[in-house]
Short mmCIF file of C-alpha atoms in Angstrom, two decimals:
data_model
loop_
_atom_site.label_atom_id
_atom_site.label_comp_id
_atom_site.label_asym_id
_atom_site.label_seq_id
_atom_site.Cartn_x
_atom_site.Cartn_y
_atom_site.Cartn_z
CA UNK O 1 -6.76 4.23 -53.62
CA UNK O 2 -3.74 6.41 -52.99
CA UNK O 3 -6.92 9.50 -52.80
CA UNK O 4 -8.86 7.46 -50.33
CA UNK O 5 -6.00 6.77 -47.98
CA UNK O 6 -4.97 11.09 -47.69
CA UNK O 7 -8.72 11.64 -46.93
CA UNK O 8 -8.32 9.28 -44.29
CA UNK O 9 -5.19 10.76 -42.99
CA UNK O 10 -7.15 13.90 -43.49
CA UNK O 11 -9.81 13.40 -40.90
CA UNK O 12 -7.98 11.63 -38.19
CA UNK O 13 -4.47 14.25 -38.09
CA UNK O 14 -6.83 16.54 -37.38
CA UNK O 15 -8.93 16.54 -34.53
CA UNK O 16 -10.25 19.99 -34.42
CA UNK O 17 -11.89 19.65 -38.47
CA UNK O 18 -14.08 16.32 -37.29
CA UNK O 19 -15.02 17.15 -33.81
CA UNK O 20 -15.77 20.87 -34.64
CA UNK O 21 -19.36 21.07 -32.76
CA UNK O 22 -18.86 18.47 -30.64
CA UNK O 23 -18.60 17.62 -26.67
CA UNK O 24 -16.42 20.23 -24.66
CA UNK O 25 -14.83 19.47 -21.51
CA UNK O 26 -13.61 23.16 -18.63
CA UNK O 27 -12.38 22.92 -15.55
CA UNK O 28 -13.08 25.96 -13.29
CA UNK O 29 -10.68 26.45 -10.45
CA UNK O 30 -10.07 30.72 -9.86
CA UNK O 31 -11.59 32.54 -13.13
CA UNK O 32 -14.83 31.98 -14.35
CA UNK O 33 -16.17 30.72 -17.56
CA UNK O 34 -18.13 32.30 -20.03
CA UNK O 35 -20.55 30.20 -22.39
CA UNK O 36 -21.75 32.48 -25.40
CA UNK O 37 -25.01 30.88 -27.11
CA UNK O 38 -25.91 31.84 -30.41
CA UNK O 39 -30.16 31.94 -31.29
CA UNK O 40 -29.10 29.83 -34.17
CA UNK O 41 -27.91 26.81 -31.23
CA UNK O 42 -29.06 24.91 -28.43
CA UNK O 43 -26.76 24.40 -25.50
CA UNK O 44 -26.99 21.26 -24.12
CA UNK O 45 -25.07 21.05 -20.51
CA UNK O 46 -24.34 16.68 -20.13
CA UNK O 47 -22.56 16.69 -16.63
CA UNK O 48 -21.00 19.29 -13.89
CA UNK O 49 -19.48 18.31 -10.83
CA UNK O 50 -16.92 19.42 -7.90
CA UNK O 51 -14.61 18.97 -5.85
CA UNK O 52 -13.70 20.59 -2.25
CA UNK O 53 -14.50 23.91 -1.44
CA UNK O 54 -17.90 24.65 0.29
CA UNK O 55 -20.20 26.37 -1.23
CA UNK O 56 -21.67 24.74 -4.43
CA UNK O 57 -21.04 25.40 -7.91
CA UNK O 58 -23.68 27.40 -10.22
CA UNK O 59 -25.15 27.43 -13.74
CA UNK O 60 -25.88 31.05 -14.69
CA UNK O 61 -27.51 31.26 -17.46
CA UNK O 62 -28.61 35.20 -18.71
CA UNK O 63 -31.06 35.64 -21.37
CA UNK O 64 -31.61 38.31 -23.95
CA UNK O 65 -34.42 39.47 -26.53
CA UNK O 66 -38.33 39.04 -25.06
CA UNK O 67 -37.21 35.61 -22.75
CA UNK O 68 -34.79 38.04 -21.07
CA UNK O 69 -33.22 37.88 -17.10
CA UNK O 70 -30.88 35.89 -15.37
CA UNK O 71 -30.94 33.19 -13.05
CA UNK O 72 -29.42 30.04 -11.64
CA UNK O 73 -30.64 27.18 -13.49
CA UNK O 74 -28.91 24.38 -12.51
CA UNK O 75 -26.27 22.63 -8.91
CA UNK O 76 -23.02 21.08 -9.11
CA UNK O 77 -22.40 17.30 -8.48
CA UNK O 78 -20.60 16.76 -5.18
CA UNK O 79 -18.29 13.69 -5.96
CA UNK O 80 -16.38 14.08 -2.76
CA UNK O 81 -19.78 13.54 -0.49
CA UNK O 82 -19.41 10.44 -1.37
CA UNK O 83 -15.22 9.29 -0.84
CA UNK O 84 -12.90 9.27 1.95
CA UNK O 85 -14.14 10.17 5.28
CA UNK O 86 -17.71 10.10 3.71
CA UNK O 87 -17.64 6.95 1.82
CA UNK O 88 -20.50 6.09 3.41
CA UNK O 89 -22.70 8.36 1.72
CA UNK O 90 -24.39 7.71 -1.49
CA UNK O 91 -22.89 9.87 -4.57
CA UNK O 92 -25.19 12.24 -5.62
CA UNK O 93 -27.44 12.78 -8.72
CA UNK O 94 -26.82 14.79 -11.50
CA UNK O 95 -28.69 16.32 -13.90
CA UNK O 96 -28.95 17.98 -17.44
CA UNK O 97 -30.38 20.70 -18.90
CA UNK O 98 -30.36 22.27 -22.17
CA UNK O 99 -30.74 26.03 -22.93
CA UNK O 100 -31.88 28.11 -25.47
CA UNK O 101 -30.13 30.80 -27.48
CA UNK O 102 -29.67 33.83 -27.58
CA UNK O 103 -28.44 33.15 -24.22
CA UNK O 104 -24.57 33.93 -22.11
CA UNK O 105 -24.08 31.49 -19.64
CA UNK O 106 -21.42 31.38 -16.75
CA UNK O 107 -20.27 29.12 -15.12
CA UNK O 108 -18.18 31.45 -11.50
CA UNK O 109 -15.65 29.88 -9.43
CA UNK O 110 -16.39 28.54 -6.11
CA UNK O 111 -13.26 29.48 -3.51
CA UNK O 112 -11.35 25.81 -2.78
CA UNK O 113 -13.81 23.76 -5.07
CA UNK O 114 -12.41 22.15 -8.71
CA UNK O 115 -15.75 22.57 -11.27
CA UNK O 116 -15.75 20.62 -14.31
CA UNK O 117 -18.42 21.54 -16.53
CA UNK O 118 -19.14 18.67 -20.31
CA UNK O 119 -21.82 20.33 -23.38
CA UNK O 120 -22.34 20.71 -26.80
CA UNK O 121 -23.29 23.20 -28.57
CA UNK O 122 -26.68 21.81 -31.46
CA UNK O 123 -27.73 23.51 -34.04
CA UNK O 124 -31.78 24.85 -32.48
CA UNK O 125 -33.82 24.44 -36.24
CA UNK O 126 -36.73 26.71 -34.63
CA UNK O 127 -37.19 23.99 -31.54
CA UNK O 128 -35.96 24.17 -28.05
CA UNK O 129 -37.45 27.23 -26.41
CA UNK O 130 -35.97 28.83 -23.35
CA UNK O 131 -37.61 31.16 -21.52
CA UNK O 132 -37.41 33.07 -17.54
CA UNK O 133 -40.92 33.58 -15.06
CA UNK O 134 -39.69 35.99 -12.74
CA UNK O 135 -43.32 38.37 -12.00
CA UNK O 136 -45.84 37.24 -15.60
CA UNK O 137 -47.31 34.22 -16.64
CA UNK O 138 -46.16 32.39 -19.19
CA UNK O 139 -48.96 30.85 -21.72
CA UNK O 140 -47.40 28.08 -24.00
CA UNK O 141 -50.46 27.20 -26.99
CA UNK O 142 -49.75 24.43 -28.11
CA UNK O 143 -51.79 23.00 -31.10
CA UNK O 144 -53.91 19.47 -32.08
CA UNK O 145 -51.38 18.26 -34.39
CA UNK O 146 -48.30 18.92 -31.68
CA UNK O 147 -46.90 17.53 -28.06
CA UNK O 148 -45.22 19.75 -26.04
CA UNK O 149 -41.51 18.60 -24.80
CA UNK O 150 -40.46 19.88 -21.00
CA UNK O 151 -36.80 19.58 -20.79
CA UNK O 152 -36.25 20.99 -17.54
CA UNK O 153 -38.10 23.65 -14.92
CA UNK O 154 -35.69 25.02 -12.70
CA UNK O 155 -36.19 27.62 -9.65
CA UNK O 156 -34.55 29.78 -7.46
CA UNK O 157 -36.30 31.83 -4.88
CA UNK O 158 -39.73 31.78 -3.44
CA UNK O 159 -41.16 29.60 -0.65
CA UNK O 160 -44.27 27.89 -2.47
CA UNK O 161 -43.00 24.94 -5.63
CA UNK O 162 -43.11 26.45 -9.13
CA UNK O 163 -45.76 23.64 -10.52
CA UNK O 164 -46.65 23.93 -14.53
CA UNK O 165 -50.28 23.66 -15.64
CA UNK O 166 -52.23 22.26 -18.22
CA UNK O 167 -55.83 22.81 -19.25
CA UNK O 168 -58.20 19.93 -21.19
CA UNK O 169 -60.69 20.85 -23.10
CA UNK O 170 -63.25 17.90 -24.29
CA UNK O 171 -64.19 14.97 -22.93
CA UNK O 172 -60.64 14.59 -21.43
CA UNK O 173 -61.55 17.85 -19.93
CA UNK O 174 -59.82 19.48 -16.64
CA UNK O 175 -56.69 21.16 -15.38
CA UNK O 176 -54.01 19.01 -13.40
CA UNK O 177 -50.51 20.02 -11.99
CA UNK O 178 -47.84 18.45 -14.79
CA UNK O 179 -44.40 19.42 -13.26
CA UNK O 180 -43.09 20.42 -10.11
CA UNK O 181 -39.67 23.01 -10.36
CA UNK O 182 -36.17 21.89 -9.65
CA UNK O 183 -35.01 23.94 -6.77
CA UNK O 184 -31.26 24.52 -6.79
CA UNK O 185 -31.48 27.03 -4.16
CA UNK O 186 -31.58 23.90 -1.72
CA UNK O 187 -27.97 23.19 -1.94
CA UNK O 188 -25.85 26.14 -2.58
CA UNK O 189 -25.18 28.49 -0.45
CA UNK O 190 -25.92 27.73 3.53
CA UNK O 191 -27.57 24.08 1.91
CA UNK O 192 -24.54 23.88 0.30
CA UNK O 193 -25.14 20.45 2.30
CA UNK O 194 -27.92 19.31 0.31
CA UNK O 195 -28.20 16.67 -1.57
CA UNK O 196 -29.42 18.76 -5.47
CA UNK O 197 -32.74 18.06 -5.96
CA UNK O 198 -33.29 15.76 -9.49
CA UNK O 199 -34.96 17.19 -12.47
CA UNK O 200 -37.96 15.34 -14.45
CA UNK O 201 -39.44 16.45 -17.74
CA UNK O 202 -42.77 16.48 -19.26
CA UNK O 203 -44.50 15.60 -22.18
CA UNK O 204 -47.99 17.20 -23.76
CA UNK O 205 -50.37 16.39 -25.89
CA UNK O 206 -51.77 18.89 -27.76
CA UNK O 207 -54.88 21.17 -28.01
CA UNK O 208 -54.50 22.95 -24.46
CA UNK O 209 -52.57 26.01 -23.32
CA UNK O 210 -49.87 25.18 -21.12
CA UNK O 211 -49.51 27.30 -17.90
CA UNK O 212 -46.73 28.74 -15.51
CA UNK O 213 -47.38 30.86 -12.75
CA UNK O 214 -45.15 33.09 -11.01
CA UNK O 215 -43.73 32.76 -7.72
CA UNK O 216 -43.21 35.51 -4.93
CA UNK O 217 -39.86 35.45 -4.61
CA UNK O 218 -38.61 33.39 -7.51
CA UNK O 219 -36.69 32.69 -10.76
CA UNK O 220 -37.60 30.20 -12.95
CA UNK O 221 -36.32 29.13 -15.84
CA UNK O 222 -38.00 26.71 -18.49
CA UNK O 223 -37.05 24.76 -21.54
CA UNK O 224 -39.85 23.68 -24.39
CA UNK O 225 -39.83 22.42 -27.63
CA UNK O 226 -42.80 21.69 -30.22
CA UNK O 227 -42.46 18.61 -32.07
CA UNK O 228 -45.24 16.75 -34.93
CA UNK O 229 -47.22 14.85 -32.66
CA UNK O 230 -48.33 11.77 -35.60
CA UNK O 231 -48.89 8.57 -33.33
CA UNK O 232 -52.00 8.25 -30.77
CA UNK O 233 -50.43 10.18 -28.13
CA UNK O 234 -53.21 12.05 -25.63
CA UNK O 235 -53.68 13.28 -22.64
CA UNK O 236 -56.46 12.30 -20.30
CA UNK O 237 -57.70 14.11 -17.27
CA UNK O 238 -59.41 11.39 -14.76
CA UNK O 239 -60.56 12.88 -11.71
CA UNK O 240 -62.07 10.71 -10.11
CA UNK O 241 -61.94 6.63 -9.40
CA UNK O 242 -64.46 5.38 -11.43
CA UNK O 243 -65.55 2.06 -9.20
CA UNK O 244 -65.45 -0.98 -11.46
CA UNK O 245 -68.38 -2.68 -12.75
CA UNK O 246 -68.76 -6.63 -11.36
CA UNK O 247 -69.37 -9.47 -13.73
CA UNK O 248 -70.49 -12.36 -11.86
CA UNK O 249 -69.36 -15.13 -11.55
CA UNK O 250 -71.17 -17.87 -13.99
CA UNK O 251 -73.64 -20.22 -12.30
CA UNK O 252 -71.91 -24.00 -11.87
CA UNK O 253 -73.83 -26.40 -14.14
CA UNK O 254 -74.32 -30.20 -11.89
CA UNK O 255 -72.58 -32.73 -14.31
CA UNK O 256 -74.19 -35.72 -14.81
CA UNK O 257 -73.23 -38.37 -13.25
CA UNK O 258 -70.84 -41.16 -15.26
CA UNK O 259 -72.94 -44.10 -16.59
CA UNK O 260 -71.06 -46.62 -15.30
CA UNK O 261 -70.34 -49.92 -17.57
CA UNK O 262 -70.09 -53.10 -16.42
CA UNK O 263 -67.11 -55.27 -16.89
CA UNK O 264 -66.75 -58.21 -18.66
CA UNK O 265 -67.64 -61.48 -16.89
CA UNK O 266 -64.20 -63.72 -17.94
CA UNK O 267 -65.91 -66.84 -19.65
CA UNK O 268 -64.11 -70.06 -17.49
CA UNK O 269 -62.25 -72.25 -19.92
CA UNK O 270 -63.11 -76.05 -20.26
CA UNK O 271 -60.80 -78.32 -17.94
CA UNK O 272 -58.41 -80.48 -19.86
CA UNK O 273 -58.64 -85.03 -19.00
CA UNK O 274 -55.70 -86.05 -18.70
CA UNK O 275 -55.55 -88.86 -21.42
CA UNK O 276 -54.07 -92.60 -19.59
CA UNK O 277 -50.59 -93.29 -20.53
#
């Protein structure tokens, strides 16, 4: 019992030991924040907010290796657009991103602004991958026993909107665009008063080869993970609306008139003759 109490006290009092590798929150005002993500980890950013300033805060990512490059991947959520004199404005919706290592994540300060970011590094056991697309097509093969989960897909620059394209074979054959990139530069710089776009996710079952074409003048970043597909999930591309078959209404069968049974005739009761007194 004494040993158990000592262990409980040790875990409660040594917060650094208990929460090592857990969530961290940082405030950025005048100095940049740099977060190093090792190769065996991925970074999950859960919230990134801003109060004050004119320009909008961004999270930048530099990837190394074959996926090398630099891209801005997340825009700060402005909380002061729905407070004070802007109290009638709707609160902005924040996005989350996942960045697979090895990477250097940076949060530059914004003049006159206070930024807060919360994040967590988690083990990446051969799971998440992050790729930057600038000029070359990205192809992601998905085997029949796997599905592809895309957690974030962002774009900075360019005129056209980037998409994720899925070709399928077999009875469900065809080609479909399934995900549009989240434009972060529509709410930064000269567009800093615009709302950030809302990021979406997508799940694509194999077998297929997912394509991410480059967009002229744009830098794209995509994070994804392949997982075992042990259920009945499948893709189906519908290119036309089938005409539904019309089932004729059943003909009404005439109902024979019911046989009316006459009510029985009441039997008259005999009249009693009064007896003389």
